[in-house]
Every structure is written in structure tokens, then in C-alpha cells.
Amino acid sequence: MTRVEPLEAITAATRALLASAARLGEADMRAPSLLPGWTRGHVLTHVARNADGGTRLLSWARTGVEAREYPSAESRAAEIEDGAGRPAAVLVADVRASAERWAEAYEAMPDDAWERVVQWTSGARHPVARATDARLTEVLTHHVDLDAGFGPADWPADYVARMLPNIVASYARRDGAPRLRVHATDTGAVHGDGDIAVSGPAPSLLGWLMGRTDGRDLTGAEGVELPFLY
């Protein structure tokens, strides 16, 4: 069975992101985020539109009526660009309202619907349960991208423990990616069997592997070039 992330975990992550966003003023929203070419307004608009896309996937699985995540990758990008310059209060309200719609769609799901397969905009087809992991990852990752005081060290420990081996494995499947063996010094866990050894706290390792930190607090990361993963 595909793992279904608890709604409580996703809701808690969303509330934390909203608390950070609510502290941002108009100038803050126009300032750069950690994502190249995106302001904080772009990040928040993306988080909101991601919730709407996920809501459509859940509806598709529940009703059997096809409801695509986004009409196209181009329309997704256009919606983010068009929404990024809205007033701060509108951006925050959009994230909140879209998250509430997503939560309502989650709660409406019958237990037997989570394994129904739907198609993402990329063309990938998975059980819709994957949308719960995707949503949690979006919220936690883009909270860091806001560059508003929330960093990898603030990610929930169970999330880091699940994600770290997955990310290391994804690098192992990529042509041209460095072959890594990472050692989480805080938990003792070792992931990967590559010839490049990198060690440090698990959240720092995950933040580096996901391109959100420069790895200065890690041992062995200097000079290792990582492709952008997420």
C-alpha cells in the first residue's frame, strides 16, 4: 500500500508556513526567495496553486471524473507569474484558502480511493496517495525557500528520516550525479554506497541534497557539484 501522509502533519506544516508568511510585508513579498528568479510572492503563489492542483487529483481519484492537476506546464507557470505581485494579505489568504480546499478534498476521500491511479502534469502516473507526500514536501520545502527564518533544522525529524534515503537513492539513479554515501551524525544512519562520503546532521544533509543550503556545515561536501533536484 502506498503511504498516505497524515492530514495532521500537512496541516501543521501549512500553519507554520502561514505564520511565517503573515509576518512578511509588501516589500518582503517582492524580495528574492531562495529560488532563482522567484520572489517570495512567486513561492506563495506556487504553494497555493499546488494545493489546487492536488485538490483536482484527489477529486479525480474519488469521483472517477478526470480533473488534471494543471491544464499544462505552461499554464501553471503563467498562473504563478500572474499571481506573484498581489498584495501580501491576498497572497497569504490565497495560501490559506487553497490549503483548506485541499484538506476538505483529503477528508472526503474513501479509504479504498487512495490506491487509484491518476496522472500528474509531468505525465507520471501514480496512486493518488502520492499526492499527500507531494503536498507535505511542497509545503516544507517552500517554507525554507521563503527565507523567512525557517530552515532545514526546523523540518520534522520523521520527515527528514523518510526523505533522506529517498533523495540519496534518487541521485544514484541519475546519470552524471555524484555517487554519494552520506552519514547522518545525529542519528547514525548511513545512506548510499558511493565513493563520495559526506557527513553531518540529517537535516543539514537533506537541505544540501535538495539544493537549499551550501553544505558548509557538512564534512566532505566542499567541491561536490549537485544537480538541481527539486
N, CA, C and O of each residue as an XYZ file, in Angstrom:
920
protein
N       0.835     -1.192      0.000
C       0.000      0.000      0.000
C       0.879      1.254      0.000
O       1.877      1.330      0.716
N       0.493      2.217     -0.803
C       1.208      3.485     -0.846
C       0.920      4.281      0.428
O      -0.224      4.368      0.872
N       1.969      4.856      1.006
C       1.800      5.604      2.243
C       0.921      6.830      2.013
O       1.105      7.561      1.039
N      -0.031      7.049      2.911
C      -0.850      8.254      2.927
C      -0.374      9.108      4.096
O      -0.508      8.709      5.253
N       0.177     10.275      3.802
C       0.661     11.142      4.869
C      -0.521     11.654      5.692
O      -1.550     12.026      5.129
N      -0.381     11.676      7.010
C      -1.498     12.135      7.853
C      -1.851     13.588      7.563
O      -0.970     14.430      7.390
N      -3.131     13.866      7.513
C      -3.577     15.240      7.291
C      -3.054     16.159      8.388
O      -2.750     17.324      8.133
N      -2.948     15.633      9.617
C      -2.476     16.460     10.727
C      -1.074     16.989     10.465
O      -0.780     18.136     10.802
N      -0.203     16.180      9.873
C       1.165     16.611      9.585
C       1.175     17.695      8.511
O       1.928     18.665      8.608
N       0.350     17.530      7.500
C       0.290     18.515      6.423
C      -0.312     19.818      6.930
O       0.151     20.900      6.569
N      -1.331     19.718      7.757
C      -1.962     20.914      8.319
C      -0.993     21.669      9.215
O      -0.929     22.897      9.161
N      -0.240     20.951     10.037
C       0.727     21.605     10.920
C       1.801     22.325     10.116
O       2.181     23.448     10.448
N       2.290     21.680      9.059
C       3.301     22.315      8.215
C       2.739     23.559      7.533
O       3.436     24.564      7.396
N       1.486     23.491      7.107
C       0.859     24.625      6.444
C       0.666     25.789      7.407
O       0.900     26.943      7.047
N       0.242     25.492      8.619
C       0.060     26.557      9.611
C       1.376     27.267      9.907
O       1.410     28.488     10.058
N       2.448     26.504      9.989
C       3.758     27.107     10.247
C       4.173     28.011      9.089
O       4.688     29.107      9.309
N       3.950     27.551      7.851
C       4.268     28.383      6.697
C       3.432     29.660      6.697
O       3.950     30.745      6.431
N       2.149     29.534      6.992
C       1.271     30.703      7.031
C       1.715     31.691      8.100
O       1.637     32.902      7.890
N       2.177     31.197      9.239
C       2.654     32.088     10.295
C       3.865     32.883      9.821
O       3.976     34.077     10.102
N       4.770     32.223      9.104
C       5.927     32.936      8.557
C       5.496     33.949      7.508
O       5.975     35.083      7.502
N       4.594     33.545      6.623
C       4.149     34.429      5.553
C       3.416     35.649      6.094
O       3.535     36.743      5.543
N       2.657     35.464      7.174
C       1.881     36.566      7.735
C       2.764     37.668      8.318
O       2.310     38.797      8.503
N       4.015     37.344      8.603
C       4.935     38.346      9.141
C       5.616     39.173      8.054
O       6.334     40.126      8.358
N       5.399     38.819      6.809
C       6.059     39.487      5.700
C       5.235     40.674      5.213
O       4.021     40.569      5.036
N       5.902     41.795      4.999
C       5.238     42.980      4.474
C       5.304     43.039      2.960
O       5.768     42.105      2.305
N       4.829     44.158      2.411
C       4.779     44.285      0.953
C       6.173     44.204      0.328
O       6.370     43.495     -0.659
N       7.137     44.925      0.899
C       8.493     44.881      0.342
C       9.089     43.479      0.463
O       9.807     43.024     -0.428
N       8.789     42.799      1.568
C       9.290     41.427      1.749
C       8.789     40.501      0.646
O       9.529     39.644      0.163
N       7.529     40.676      0.250
C       6.952     39.807     -0.770
C       7.603     40.003     -2.130
O       7.619     39.082     -2.947
N       8.142     41.195     -2.383
C       8.796     41.467     -3.671
C      10.277     41.101     -3.645
O      10.939     41.120     -4.683
N      10.797     40.770     -2.468
C      12.210     40.436     -2.332
C      12.475     39.018     -2.828
O      11.558     38.199     -2.879
N      13.726     38.721     -3.194
C      14.046     37.389     -3.709
C      13.830     36.296     -2.672
O      14.079     36.492     -1.483
N      13.370     35.157     -3.133
C      13.324     33.948     -2.314
C      14.630     33.191     -2.537
O      15.537     33.704     -3.194
N      14.733     31.989     -2.003
C      15.909     31.166     -2.242
C      15.894     30.504     -3.616
O      16.891     29.909     -4.025
N      14.772     30.601     -4.333
C      14.668     30.008     -5.665
C      15.057     31.037     -6.717
O      14.483     32.126     -6.749
N      16.008     30.721     -7.569
C      16.475     31.689     -8.570
C      15.329     32.233     -9.425
O      14.544     31.475     -9.995
N      15.252     33.559     -9.499
C      14.257     34.205    -10.339
C      12.888     34.354     -9.718
O      11.995     34.938    -10.332
N      12.700     33.842     -8.519
C      11.403     33.913     -7.854
C      11.474     34.800     -6.618
O      12.406     34.713     -5.819
N      10.469     35.652     -6.484
C      10.277     36.387     -5.242
C       9.513     35.510     -4.243
O       9.081     34.400     -4.554
N       9.366     36.053     -3.042
C       8.523     35.330     -2.071
C       7.084     35.247     -2.570
O       6.385     34.271     -2.297
N       6.642     36.267     -3.298
C       5.292     36.221     -3.876
C       5.123     35.078     -4.854
O       4.059     34.464     -4.915
N       6.168     34.785     -5.625
C       6.121     33.626     -6.524
C       5.996     32.326     -5.722
O       5.204     31.449     -6.066
N       6.778     32.216     -4.663
C       6.761     30.987     -3.862
C       5.375     30.747     -3.282
O       4.847     29.639     -3.368
N       4.782     31.785     -2.690
C       3.472     31.614     -2.065
C       2.392     31.323     -3.101
O       1.492     30.521     -2.850
N       2.474     31.963     -4.254
C       1.506     31.669     -5.315
C       1.646     30.229     -5.780
O       0.649     29.548     -6.018
N       2.879     29.771     -5.907
C       3.107     28.384     -6.291
C       2.525     27.414     -5.270
O       1.899     26.424     -5.646
N       2.724     27.687     -3.982
C       2.198     26.809     -2.935
C       0.668     26.738     -3.023
O       0.077     25.672     -2.850
N       0.039     27.883     -3.294
C      -1.421     27.912     -3.403
C      -1.907     27.135     -4.628
O      -2.850     26.348     -4.540
N      -1.253     27.364     -5.768
C      -1.687     26.663     -6.985
C      -1.398     25.166     -6.896
O      -2.127     24.352     -7.463
N      -0.330     24.807     -6.180
C      -0.050     23.390     -5.949
C      -1.179     22.733     -5.171
O      -1.567     21.603     -5.466
N      -1.707     23.442     -4.173
C      -2.838     22.900     -3.411
C      -4.038     22.676     -4.319
O      -4.705     21.645     -4.225
N      -4.320     23.637     -5.202
C      -5.455     23.481     -6.110
C      -5.234     22.309     -7.066
O      -6.162     21.554     -7.355
N      -3.993     22.162     -7.557
C      -3.708     21.027     -8.431
C      -3.892     19.704     -7.716
O      -4.453     18.762     -8.276
N      -3.418     19.630     -6.471
C      -3.599     18.416     -5.681
C      -5.059     18.132     -5.386
O      -5.482     16.976     -5.368
N      -5.830     19.189     -5.154
C      -7.269     19.023     -4.921
C      -7.937     18.383     -6.126
O      -8.803     17.520     -5.981
N      -7.535     18.807     -7.307
C      -8.121     18.228     -8.528
C      -7.746     16.753     -8.667
O      -8.577     15.942     -9.077
N      -6.510     16.399     -8.331
C      -6.119     14.988     -8.408
C      -6.924     14.141     -7.424
O      -7.355     13.039     -7.761
N      -7.125     14.647     -6.221
C      -7.922     13.906     -5.243
C      -9.356     13.740     -5.720
O      -9.957     12.680     -5.548
N      -9.903     14.795     -6.321
C     -11.271     14.713     -6.848
C     -11.361     13.681     -7.964
O     -12.331     12.928     -8.045
N     -10.360     13.652     -8.812
C     -10.312     12.670     -9.905
C     -10.352     11.252     -9.341
O     -11.122     10.414     -9.809
N      -9.530     10.991     -8.346
C      -9.489      9.649     -7.765
C     -10.800      9.300     -7.062
O     -11.252      8.156     -7.118
N     -11.397     10.270     -6.412
C     -12.618      9.997     -5.639
C     -13.817      9.783     -6.538
O     -14.627      8.890     -6.292
N     -13.943     10.612     -7.603
C     -15.159     10.584     -8.416
C     -15.016      9.778     -9.699
O     -16.012      9.353    -10.286
N     -13.773      9.567    -10.136
C     -13.561      8.914    -11.419
C     -13.676      9.855    -12.600
O     -13.496      9.433    -13.742
N     -13.972     11.126    -12.352
C     -14.067     12.130    -13.412
C     -12.707     12.812    -13.551
O     -12.221     13.424    -12.600
N     -12.096     12.710    -14.719
C     -10.745     13.242    -14.905
C     -10.692     14.736    -14.602
O     -11.488     15.522    -15.115
N      -9.749     15.100    -13.768
C      -9.545     16.502    -13.396
C      -8.041     16.712    -13.289
O      -7.447     16.414    -12.253
N      -7.429     17.215    -14.331
C      -5.982     17.304    -14.404
C      -5.415     18.256    -13.349
O      -6.053     19.228    -12.944
N      -4.204     17.939    -12.928
C      -3.513     18.763    -11.936
C      -3.421     20.208    -12.425
O      -3.810     21.132    -11.711
N      -2.913     20.403    -13.626
C      -2.869     21.703    -14.306
C      -3.191     21.454    -15.775
O      -2.912     20.367    -16.282
N      -3.773     22.432    -16.475
C      -4.010     22.243    -17.907
C      -2.729     21.936    -18.669
O      -2.727     21.134    -19.603
N      -1.629     22.588    -18.256
C      -0.329     22.357    -18.891
C       0.742     22.966    -18.003
O       0.443     23.755    -17.106
N       1.994     22.596    -18.257
C       3.098     23.203    -17.510
C       3.178     24.696    -17.790
O       3.547     25.481    -16.917
N       2.827     25.088    -19.028
C       2.878     26.500    -19.389
C       1.831     27.309    -18.636
O       2.114     28.415    -18.177
N       0.630     26.768    -18.505
C      -0.422     27.491    -17.786
C      -0.092     27.577    -16.299
O      -0.405     28.570    -15.643
N       0.536     26.538    -15.776
C       0.976     26.565    -14.375
C       1.965     27.702    -14.161
O       1.827     28.476    -13.213
N       2.958     27.807    -15.033
C       3.955     28.868    -14.898
C       3.321     30.246    -15.040
O       3.696     31.179    -14.330
N       2.360     30.377    -15.954
C       1.703     31.667    -16.164
C       0.897     32.079    -14.944
O       0.892     33.253    -14.576
N       0.213     31.127    -14.309
C      -0.563     31.440    -13.111
C       0.331     31.932    -11.980
O      -0.025     32.857    -11.249
N       1.489     31.308    -11.845
C       2.419     31.724    -10.795
C       2.933     33.127    -11.080
O       2.986     33.966    -10.181
N       3.307     33.382    -12.310
C       3.830     34.709    -12.670
C       2.762     35.777    -12.486
O       3.042     36.856    -11.963
N       1.554     35.485    -12.908
C       0.466     36.463    -12.803
C       0.101     36.765    -11.353
O      -0.308     37.880    -11.031
N       0.249     35.775    -10.483
C      -0.182     35.968     -9.096
C       0.871     36.499     -8.158
O       0.555     36.912     -7.043
N       2.126     36.496     -8.589
C       3.232     36.800     -7.676
C       3.207     38.227     -7.140
O       3.679     38.469     -6.029
N       2.671     39.172     -7.899
C       2.713     40.574     -7.498
C       1.533     41.045     -6.684
O       1.407     42.244     -6.438
N       0.663     40.151     -6.258
C      -0.514     40.562     -5.492
C      -0.122     41.078     -4.105
O       0.970     40.785     -3.619
N      -1.016     41.851     -3.467
C      -0.711     42.349     -2.116
C      -0.440     41.205     -1.137
O      -0.932     40.091     -1.313
N       0.343     41.498     -0.114
C       0.753     40.491      0.856
C      -0.441     39.772      1.474
O      -0.449     38.545      1.574
N      -1.443     40.533      1.888
C      -2.602     39.918      2.537
C      -3.332     38.976      1.589
O      -3.854     37.947      2.016
N      -3.373     39.320      0.310
C      -4.048     38.476     -0.676
C      -3.263     37.184     -0.892
O      -3.849     36.108     -1.008
N      -1.939     37.293     -0.944
C      -1.102     36.102     -1.102
C      -1.306     35.130      0.054
O      -1.469     33.928     -0.157
N      -1.295     35.655      1.267
C      -1.460     34.797      2.441
C      -2.852     34.169      2.456
O      -3.000     32.981      2.746
N      -3.870     34.971      2.143
C      -5.239     34.448      2.128
C      -5.407     33.360      1.077
O      -6.145     32.398      1.288
N      -4.726     33.508     -0.054
C      -4.805     32.506     -1.119
C      -4.205     31.186     -0.663
O      -4.780     30.123     -0.897
N      -3.034     31.253     -0.004
C      -2.416     30.031      0.518
C      -3.348     29.353      1.521
O      -3.521     28.135      1.491
N      -3.944     30.145      2.405
C      -4.818     29.581      3.436
C      -6.062     28.943      2.814
O      -6.407     27.811      3.151
N      -6.733     29.653      1.915
C      -7.986     29.154      1.343
C      -7.744     27.910      0.480
O      -8.519     26.956      0.532
N      -6.672     27.926     -0.309
C      -6.383     26.761     -1.151
C      -6.020     25.547     -0.307
O      -6.372     24.419     -0.654
N      -5.316     25.773      0.804
C      -4.979     24.668      1.711
C      -6.230     24.099      2.362
O      -6.324     22.890      2.574
N      -7.173     24.944      2.676
C      -8.429     24.466      3.262
C      -9.208     23.624      2.258
O      -9.811     22.615      2.624
N      -9.196     24.040      0.991
C      -9.868     23.238     -0.033
C      -9.189     21.887     -0.185
O      -9.853     20.863     -0.350
N      -7.863     21.889     -0.129
C      -7.117     20.632     -0.236
C      -7.464     19.711      0.933
O      -7.672     18.514      0.740
N      -7.526     20.259      2.128
C      -7.843     19.456      3.312
C      -9.261     18.883      3.222
O      -9.498     17.745      3.626
N     -10.188     19.662      2.700
C     -11.555     19.167      2.532
C     -11.593     18.005      1.541
O     -12.312     17.027      1.748
N     -10.815     18.117      0.466
C     -10.762     17.027     -0.516
C     -10.137     15.781      0.095
O     -10.579     14.665     -0.180
N      -9.116     15.962      0.918
C      -8.481     14.838      1.615
C      -9.508     14.131      2.499
O      -9.632     12.907      2.459
N     -10.234     14.899      3.285
C     -11.194     14.311      4.225
C     -12.336     13.610      3.516
O     -12.967     12.725      4.094
N     -12.616     13.987      2.275
C     -13.713     13.366      1.521
C     -13.312     12.052      0.866
O     -14.159     11.354      0.308
N     -12.016     11.705      0.930
C     -11.530     10.506      0.242
C     -11.955      9.233      0.960
O     -11.681      9.095      2.152
N     -12.615      8.296      0.278
C     -12.851      6.971      0.861
C     -11.523      6.225      0.999
O     -10.586      6.469      0.239
N     -11.449      5.335      1.953
C     -10.199      4.608      2.182
C      -9.720      3.862      0.940
O      -8.519      3.783      0.681
N     -10.666      3.315      0.173
C     -10.266      2.498     -0.974
C      -9.893      3.330     -2.196
O      -9.516      2.771     -3.226
N      -9.991      4.659     -2.102
C      -9.682      5.503     -3.256
C      -8.217      5.903     -3.336
O      -7.756      6.366     -4.379
N      -7.479      5.728     -2.236
C      -6.101      6.215     -2.212
C      -5.180      5.467     -3.183
O      -4.156      6.011     -3.594
N      -5.524      4.244     -3.550
C      -4.688      3.485     -4.478
C      -5.086      3.694     -5.936
O      -4.462      3.119     -6.828
N      -6.091      4.488     -6.190
C      -6.484      4.750     -7.572
C      -5.425      5.605     -8.251
O      -4.907      6.559     -7.670
N      -5.115      5.248     -9.485
C      -4.008      5.882    -10.208
C      -4.508      7.093    -10.990
O      -5.512      7.025    -11.700
N      -3.785      8.204    -10.842
C      -4.073      9.422    -11.595
C      -2.777      9.891    -12.261
O      -1.695      9.366    -11.998
N      -2.919     10.878    -13.117
C      -1.759     11.340    -13.891
C      -1.382     12.767    -13.508
O      -2.224     13.666    -13.495
N      -0.113     12.955    -13.200
C       0.414     14.279    -12.903
C       0.715     15.028    -14.208
O       0.701     14.430    -15.284
N       0.982     16.317    -14.114
C       1.257     17.134    -15.296
C       2.485     16.637    -16.052
O       2.560     16.767    -17.274
N       3.437     16.074    -15.332
C       4.649     15.534    -15.958
C       4.373     14.324    -16.837
O       5.227     13.917    -17.624
N       3.190     13.754    -16.706
C       2.855     12.521    -17.417
C       2.995     11.283    -16.555
O       2.534     10.205    -16.932
N       3.636     11.428    -15.387
C       3.799     10.292    -14.479
C       2.454      9.880    -13.910
O       1.602     10.721    -13.623
N       2.274      8.585    -13.753
C       1.040      8.040    -13.199
C       1.370      7.290    -11.910
O       2.252      6.432    -11.885
N       0.653      7.625    -10.852
C       0.887      7.030     -9.542
C      -0.441      6.900     -8.803
O      -1.412      7.568     -9.158
N      -0.495      6.049     -7.779
C      -1.644      6.086     -6.876
C      -1.769      7.492     -6.280
O      -0.764      8.125     -5.956
N      -2.979      7.963     -6.141
C      -3.186      9.338     -5.694
C      -2.670      9.568     -4.274
O      -2.484     10.715     -3.866
N      -2.438      8.503     -3.523
C      -1.828      8.662     -2.200
C      -0.513      9.426     -2.276
O      -0.124     10.096     -1.320
N       0.173      9.325     -3.412
C       1.430     10.040     -3.584
C       1.234     11.556     -3.496
O       2.175     12.291     -3.195
N       0.026     12.012     -3.756
C      -0.244     13.448     -3.680
C      -0.121     13.966     -2.253
O       0.130     15.153     -2.049
N      -0.294     13.094     -1.265
C      -0.166     13.558      0.120
C       1.296     13.790      0.482
O       1.627     14.774      1.143
N       2.163     12.891      0.052
C       3.598     13.086      0.254
C       4.083     14.294     -0.519
O       4.884     15.081     -0.016
N       3.595     14.445     -1.749
C       3.997     15.582     -2.573
C       3.591     16.901     -1.922
O       4.350     17.869     -1.946
N       2.399     16.936     -1.345
C       1.939     18.175     -0.720
C       2.763     18.510      0.511
O       3.151     19.664      0.696
N       3.037     17.530      1.351
C       3.854     17.786      2.532
C       5.237     18.276      2.127
O       5.771     19.205      2.733
N       5.814     17.659      1.111
C       7.132     18.062      0.640
C       7.108     19.480      0.088
O       8.022     20.263      0.348
N       6.076     19.816     -0.666
C       5.954     21.172     -1.199
C       5.923     22.206     -0.075
O       6.644     23.203     -0.119
N       5.100     21.967      0.910
C       4.932     22.961      1.985
C       6.220     23.112      2.782
O       6.658     24.232      3.043
N       6.829     21.998      3.171
C       8.033     22.080      3.996
C       9.223     22.650      3.215
O       9.999     23.438      3.756
N       9.365     22.261      1.970
C      10.485     22.752      1.170
C      10.338     24.230      0.857
O      11.295     24.991      0.999
N       9.158     24.645      0.437
C       8.980     26.040      0.048
C       8.886     26.972      1.253
O       9.070     28.181      1.116
N       8.603     26.424      2.421
C       8.722     27.242      3.634
C      10.179     27.679      3.792
O      10.448     28.836      4.114
N      11.110     26.769      3.570
C      12.531     27.133      3.593
C      12.828     28.170      2.515
O      13.578     29.115      2.756
N      12.246     28.000      1.329
C      12.514     28.904      0.209
C      12.049     30.331      0.479
O      12.543     31.265     -0.152
N      11.112     30.516      1.400
C      10.695     31.873      1.752
C      11.836     32.678      2.375
O      11.806     33.909      2.369
N      12.835     31.986      2.911
C      13.971     32.663      3.548
C      13.467     33.634      4.616
O      13.835     34.809      4.649
N      12.617     33.099      5.481
C      11.957     33.939      6.491
C      12.150     33.375      7.893
O      11.282     33.525      8.752
N      13.295     32.723      8.123
C      13.610     32.242      9.463
C      13.362     30.768      9.706
O      13.672     30.254     10.782
N      12.810     30.085      8.727
C      12.542     28.647      8.831
C      13.539     27.934      7.933
O      13.606     28.210      6.735
N      14.325     27.006      8.511
C      15.344     26.307      7.736
C      15.238     24.810      7.860
O      14.341     24.310      8.539
N      16.135     24.078      7.220
C      16.104     22.616      7.299
C      16.105     22.077      8.721
O      15.507     21.032      8.977
N      16.757     22.761      9.649
C      16.774     22.295     11.040
C      15.385     22.286     11.657
O      15.155     21.632     12.675
N      14.450     23.019     11.034
C      13.074     23.086     11.551
C      12.167     22.023     10.944
O      11.014     21.897     11.356
N      12.657     21.261      9.982
C      11.841     20.188      9.409
C      11.579     19.112     10.459
O      12.462     18.825     11.266
N      10.398     18.514     10.471
C      10.111     17.422     11.415
C      11.090     16.265     11.240
O      11.461     15.918     10.119
N      11.502     15.675     12.354
C      12.502     14.605     12.311
C      12.023     13.410     11.492
O      12.819     12.803     10.775
N      10.728     13.057     11.584
C      10.252     11.894     10.835
C      10.246     12.170      9.335
O      10.457     11.261      8.532
N      10.006     13.414      8.962
C      10.063     13.791      7.551
C      11.495     13.665      7.023
O      11.714     13.106      5.948
N      12.453     14.176      7.767
C      13.855     14.081      7.361
C      14.283     12.618      7.251
O      14.966     12.237      6.301
N      13.881     11.804      8.222
C      14.264     10.391      8.226
C      13.716      9.655      7.010
O      14.374      8.754      6.491
N      12.528     10.022      6.548
C      11.944      9.377      5.362
C      12.559      9.901      4.076
O      12.824      9.138      3.147
N      12.784     11.204      4.028
C      13.217     11.823      2.781
C      14.681     11.576      2.461
O      15.035     11.406      1.295
N      15.538     11.552      3.474
C      16.968     11.484      3.219
C      17.360     10.255      2.398
O      18.056     10.409      1.394
N      16.946      9.043      2.777
C      17.318      7.888      1.941
C      16.695      7.946      0.548
O      17.298      7.471     -0.414
N      15.517      8.513      0.428
C      14.875      8.626     -0.881
C      15.663      9.540     -1.812
O      15.836      9.241     -2.993
N      16.139     10.661     -1.264
C      16.891     11.606     -2.080
C      18.228     11.000     -2.496
O      18.642     11.133     -3.647
N      18.903     10.334     -1.556
C      20.173      9.690     -1.893
C      19.959      8.649     -2.994
O      20.754      8.557     -3.930
N      18.894      7.877     -2.880
C      18.596      6.865     -3.899
C      18.282      7.500     -5.246
O      18.626      6.945     -6.290
N      17.628      8.664     -5.228
C      17.302      9.323     -6.495
C      18.563      9.791     -7.209
O      18.623      9.763     -8.438
N      19.568     10.221     -6.455
C      20.840     10.584     -7.076
C      21.496      9.353     -7.704
O      22.067      9.438     -8.791
N      21.415      8.228     -7.031
C      22.035      7.003     -7.542
C      21.431      6.585     -8.879
O      22.088      5.914     -9.675
N      20.183      6.979     -9.127
C      19.521      6.622    -10.383
C      19.801      7.613    -11.513
O      19.436      7.365    -12.662
N      20.439      8.721    -11.192
C      20.635      9.787    -12.182
C      21.990      9.678    -12.857
O      23.017      9.547    -12.191
N      21.985      9.732    -14.175
C      23.244      9.748    -14.911
C      23.982     11.049    -14.623
O      23.395     12.131    -14.663
N      25.262     10.933    -14.335
C      26.075     12.117    -14.125
C      26.030     12.696    -12.730
O      26.770     13.632    -12.427
N      25.179     12.160    -11.874
C      25.108     12.654    -10.497
C      26.227     12.023     -9.673
O      26.636     10.896     -9.951
N      26.721     12.727     -8.671
C      27.774     12.149     -7.830
C      27.261     10.935     -7.077
O      26.106     10.895     -6.655
N      28.120      9.957     -6.914
C      27.752      8.746     -6.181
C      28.120      8.945     -4.716
O      29.295      8.997     -4.353
N      27.105      9.054     -3.899
C      27.271      9.506     -2.520
C      27.107      8.390     -1.497
O      26.408      7.403     -1.724
N      27.766      8.578     -0.381
C      27.499      7.819      0.840
C      27.416      8.849      1.953
O      28.421      9.450      2.333
N      26.208      9.050      2.473
C      26.011     10.100      3.473
C      25.813      9.474      4.853
O      25.136      8.458      5.011
N      26.423     10.113      5.833
C      26.349      9.652      7.218
C      25.719     10.745      8.054
O      26.284     11.827      8.209
N      24.540     10.457      8.594
C      23.854     11.403      9.473
C      24.437     11.265     10.876
O      24.171     10.282     11.568
N      25.220     12.237     11.290
C      25.939     12.129     12.558
C      25.026     12.217     13.771
O      25.404     11.779     14.858
N      23.842     12.770     13.607
C      22.929     12.891     14.742
C      22.103     11.632     14.959
O      21.657     11.375     16.077
N      21.893     10.845     13.912
C      21.084      9.630     14.047
C      21.904      8.360     13.854
O      21.469      7.279     14.251
N      23.083      8.476     13.252
C      23.908      7.307     12.962
C      23.576      6.612     11.665
O      24.267      5.669     11.277
N      22.522      7.059     10.976
C      22.106      6.401      9.740
C      23.090      6.688      8.613
O      23.626      7.791      8.503
N      23.317      5.675      7.776
C      24.168      5.799      6.598
C      23.332      5.420      5.377
O      22.646      4.398      5.374
N      23.401      6.257      4.343
C      22.612      6.014      3.133
C      23.522      6.100      1.916
O      24.371      6.987      1.826
N      23.339      5.175      0.984
C      24.122      5.149     -0.236
C      25.411      4.377     -0.060
O      25.879      4.160      1.057
N      25.975      3.968     -1.178
C      27.220      3.201     -1.143
C      28.243      3.761     -2.119
O      29.106      3.035     -2.614
N      28.141      5.063     -2.394
C      29.057      5.680     -3.330
C      30.424      5.941     -2.732
O      30.670      5.669     -1.556
N      31.311      6.474     -3.565
C      32.683      6.708     -3.115
C      32.901      8.123     -2.596
O      34.011      8.456     -2.181
N      31.864      8.967     -2.609
C      31.963     10.318     -2.066
C      31.252     10.329     -0.717
O      30.029     10.213     -0.645
N      32.031     10.470      0.344
C      31.477     10.421      1.699
C      31.217     11.835      2.206
O      32.104     12.689      2.183
N      29.993     12.068      2.662
C      29.604     13.362      3.226
C      28.893     13.093      4.540
O      28.045     12.204      4.614
N      29.228     13.851      5.578
C      28.620     13.616      6.883
C      28.195     14.920      7.526
O      28.720     15.992      7.225
N      27.220     14.793      8.426
C      26.698     15.940      9.159
C      25.317     15.620      9.662
O      24.817     14.520      9.425
N      24.680     16.553     10.354
C      23.323     16.311     10.848
C      22.357     16.004      9.705
O      22.480     16.563      8.616
N      21.412     15.130      9.954
C      20.481     14.701      8.905
C      19.747     15.868      8.241
O      19.668     15.892      7.012
N      19.201     16.849      8.994
C      18.527     17.964      8.309
C      19.461     18.746      7.398
O      19.059     19.192      6.323
N      20.710     18.912      7.830
C      21.673     19.640      7.003
C      21.989     18.869      5.732
O      22.108     19.458      4.657
N      22.125     17.552      5.850
C      22.360     16.724      4.669
C      21.202     16.846      3.681
O      21.418     17.012      2.480
N      19.984     16.764      4.188
C      18.819     16.840      3.313
C      18.715     18.215      2.670
O      18.443     18.323      1.474
N      18.930     19.264      3.455
C      18.885     20.605      2.897
C      19.900     20.803      1.789
O      19.604     21.441      0.778
N      21.098     20.258      1.973
C      22.142     20.356      0.950
C      21.775     19.555     -0.290
O      21.888     20.054     -1.410
N      21.337     18.321     -0.096
C      20.985     17.468     -1.229
C      19.828     18.047     -2.043
O      19.741     17.824     -3.250
N      18.945     18.790     -1.380
C      17.819     19.401     -2.077
C      18.150     20.793     -2.600
O      17.278     21.489     -3.118
N      19.407     21.196     -2.465
C      19.839     22.468     -3.027
C      19.414     23.684     -2.245
O      19.396     24.791     -2.783
N      19.068     23.499     -0.969
C      18.602     24.628     -0.159
C      19.695     25.218      0.726
O      19.510     26.304      1.275
N      20.819     24.539      0.880
C      21.944     25.062      1.645
C      23.224     24.775      0.863
O      23.234     23.972     -0.070
N      24.304     25.449      1.268
C      25.567     25.293      0.551
C      26.454     24.193      1.119
O      27.535     23.944      0.587
N      26.019     23.530      2.187
C      26.773     22.413      2.735
C      27.981     22.802      3.561
O      28.824     21.950      3.845
N      28.094     24.065      3.958
C      29.264     24.492      4.726
C      29.362     23.824      6.094
O      30.450     23.708      6.657
N      28.234     23.390      6.618
C      28.252     22.737      7.934
C      28.422     21.227      7.813
O      28.262     20.506      8.798
N      28.743     20.744      6.624
C      28.935     19.315      6.395
C      30.406     19.014      6.156
O      31.168     19.880      5.726
N      30.787     17.799      6.434
C      32.142     17.324      6.143
C      32.133     16.532      4.839
O      31.378     15.572      4.686
N      32.978     16.948      3.908
C      33.086     16.241      2.644
C      32.258     16.815      1.519
O      32.317     16.310      0.397
N      31.474     17.873      1.787
C      30.597     18.420      0.758
C      31.298     19.427     -0.154
O      30.851     19.661     -1.277
N      32.376     20.016      0.315
C      33.048     21.045     -0.468
C      33.522     20.489     -1.809
O      34.182     19.452     -1.871
N      33.175     21.193     -2.871
C      33.580     20.801     -4.206
C      32.683     19.796     -4.885
O      32.861     19.506     -6.068
N      31.718     19.260     -4.157
C      30.779     18.297     -4.767
C      29.677     19.070     -5.489
O      28.976     19.875     -4.876
N      29.528     18.833     -6.753
C      28.519     19.527     -7.547
C      27.271     18.666     -7.664
O      27.305     17.532     -8.142
N      26.159     19.255     -7.203
C      24.886     18.539     -7.219
C      23.970     19.106     -8.294
O      23.864     20.326     -8.417
N      23.308     18.266     -9.072
C      22.293     18.766     -9.992
C      21.078     19.213     -9.197
O      20.814     18.695     -8.112
N      20.321     20.195     -9.749
C      19.126     20.639     -9.050
C      18.107     19.514     -9.063
O      17.802     18.951    -10.115
N      17.585     19.192     -7.895
C      16.714     18.019     -7.781
C      15.260     18.383     -7.640
O      14.401     17.683     -8.175
N      14.950     19.463     -6.931
C      13.554     19.759     -6.620
C      13.363     21.256     -6.456
O      12.251     21.712     -6.190
